[in-house]
């Protein structure tokens, strides 16, 4: 894992639905290519992991280094069914060097947690792009 970060609004849709947050787990696949796992976050029950570190989050965009170990598995839904496609980075220069895996099921965070992320991230998303002939594969668990 190279890094993980959040976007407030989702940069992907699942069955045409946007989500208030999306987390990306960025992995280096080679010197030039990446594998990114996208997980949608929607409003629901309070997220225990967010509860433990959101209060220590910076008040503006930037890097956050946790003093505690974070169990990243808690940011994954129980059902790991996913979509897969070849695409691009979502930040400039948006080069087409990413093998995307987008989970079909989301995790949850409370309305207050989502609002706090959204205030910090302030619309740091790239609009959903046209498929432009790409094939999207679906894998069911």
Coordinates of C-alpha atoms in Angstrom, one line a residue:
X1 CA 0.0 0.0 0.0
X2 CA 1.5 3.3 -1.1
X3 CA -1.2 5.5 0.5
X4 CA -4.9 5.9 1.0
X5 CA -7.0 9.0 0.7
X6 CA -10.6 10.2 0.6
X7 CA -12.7 12.1 -1.9
X8 CA -15.9 14.0 -1.0
X9 CA -18.1 13.2 -3.4
X10 CA -17.4 9.8 -4.9
X11 CA -15.4 9.6 -8.1
X12 CA -17.3 6.5 -9.1
X13 CA -20.9 5.6 -9.2
X14 CA -22.4 2.1 -8.5
X15 CA -25.5 1.4 -10.5
X16 CA -25.7 5.2 -11.3
X17 CA -25.6 6.2 -7.6
X18 CA -23.1 8.7 -6.2
X19 CA -21.9 8.4 -2.6
X20 CA -20.9 11.2 -0.2
X21 CA -17.4 9.8 0.3
X22 CA -15.0 7.4 -1.5
X23 CA -11.7 6.1 -0.1
X24 CA -8.9 5.0 -2.5
X25 CA -6.2 2.5 -1.5
X26 CA -3.4 3.2 -3.9
X27 CA -0.9 0.4 -4.6
X28 CA 2.2 0.7 -6.9
X29 CA 1.9 -2.1 -9.5
X30 CA 5.2 -1.3 -11.3
X31 CA 7.4 1.7 -11.8
X32 CA 4.7 3.4 -13.8
X33 CA 1.4 1.6 -13.1
X34 CA -1.0 1.6 -10.1
X35 CA -3.7 -0.6 -8.7
X36 CA -6.4 1.3 -6.8
X37 CA -9.2 -0.1 -4.7
X38 CA -12.2 2.3 -4.3
X39 CA -14.6 1.9 -1.5
X40 CA -17.8 3.9 -1.2
X41 CA -19.0 5.4 2.1
X42 CA -22.6 6.2 2.7
X43 CA -24.6 7.6 5.5
X44 CA -25.6 5.1 8.2
X45 CA -24.2 3.9 11.5
X46 CA -21.3 5.7 13.1
X47 CA -18.0 4.3 11.9
X48 CA -15.8 3.2 14.8
X49 CA -12.5 3.7 13.0
X50 CA -13.5 7.2 12.0
X51 CA -14.6 7.9 15.5
X52 CA -11.1 7.1 16.8
X53 CA -9.2 9.4 14.5
X54 CA -11.5 12.0 12.9
X55 CA -11.2 14.2 16.0
X56 CA -7.4 14.4 15.4
X57 CA -7.8 15.1 11.7
X58 CA -6.4 18.4 10.3
X59 CA -8.9 21.2 9.7
X60 CA -7.8 21.7 6.1
X61 CA -6.6 19.6 3.2
X62 CA -3.2 17.9 3.5
X63 CA -1.5 14.8 4.8
X64 CA -2.4 13.3 8.1
X65 CA -0.1 10.9 9.8
X66 CA -1.7 8.8 12.5
X67 CA 0.3 8.1 15.7
X68 CA -1.7 4.9 16.0
X69 CA -1.9 1.9 13.8
X70 CA -5.0 1.8 11.7
X71 CA -6.7 -1.5 10.8
X72 CA -7.6 -0.8 7.2
X73 CA -9.7 -4.0 7.0
X74 CA -12.3 -2.0 8.9
X75 CA -12.6 0.2 5.9
X76 CA -13.8 -2.7 3.8
X77 CA -17.4 -4.1 3.6
X78 CA -18.1 -7.7 4.5
X79 CA -19.0 -8.5 0.9
X80 CA -16.0 -7.9 -1.4
X81 CA -17.7 -8.1 -4.8
X82 CA -16.2 -5.6 -7.1
X83 CA -16.0 -4.0 -10.5
X84 CA -12.7 -3.9 -12.4
X85 CA -11.6 -1.7 -15.3
X86 CA -8.5 -0.1 -16.8
X87 CA -8.6 3.7 -16.2
X88 CA -6.7 6.8 -15.2
X89 CA -5.5 8.6 -12.2
X90 CA -8.2 11.0 -10.9
X91 CA -5.7 13.8 -10.3
X92 CA -3.7 15.7 -12.9
X93 CA -2.1 14.6 -15.2
X94 CA -4.9 11.9 -15.2
X95 CA -2.7 9.4 -17.1
X96 CA -4.2 6.1 -18.0
X97 CA -2.1 3.9 -15.7
X98 CA -4.5 2.5 -13.2
X99 CA -6.1 -0.9 -12.8
X100 CA -9.2 0.0 -10.8
X101 CA -11.1 -2.3 -8.4
X102 CA -14.3 -0.6 -7.1
X103 CA -16.2 -2.5 -4.5
X104 CA -19.9 -3.0 -5.2
X105 CA -20.9 -2.6 -1.5
X106 CA -20.2 0.3 0.7
X107 CA -19.3 1.0 4.3
X108 CA -21.1 3.4 6.6
X109 CA -20.4 6.6 8.5
X110 CA -22.7 8.8 10.5
X111 CA -24.0 12.0 9.0
X112 CA -21.8 14.0 11.3
X113 CA -18.7 12.0 10.3
X114 CA -19.5 12.5 6.6
X115 CA -20.0 16.2 7.2
X116 CA -16.7 16.6 8.9
X117 CA -14.9 14.8 6.0
X118 CA -16.7 16.9 3.5
X119 CA -15.8 20.2 5.3
X120 CA -12.1 19.2 5.3
X121 CA -12.0 17.8 1.8
X122 CA -14.4 20.4 0.2
X123 CA -15.4 18.8 -3.1
X124 CA -12.0 17.3 -3.9
X125 CA -13.4 14.9 -6.5
X126 CA -13.1 14.5 -10.3
X127 CA -16.5 14.1 -12.0
X128 CA -17.3 10.6 -13.3
X129 CA -15.8 10.2 -16.8
X130 CA -17.4 8.5 -19.8
X131 CA -16.4 4.9 -20.3
X132 CA -15.0 5.7 -23.8
X133 CA -15.2 2.1 -24.9
X134 CA -13.7 0.6 -21.7
X135 CA -15.0 -2.7 -20.5
X136 CA -16.1 -2.9 -16.9
X137 CA -16.0 -6.4 -15.4
X138 CA -18.1 -7.5 -12.4
X139 CA -17.0 -10.1 -9.9
X140 CA -19.4 -11.4 -7.3
X141 CA -18.3 -12.9 -4.0

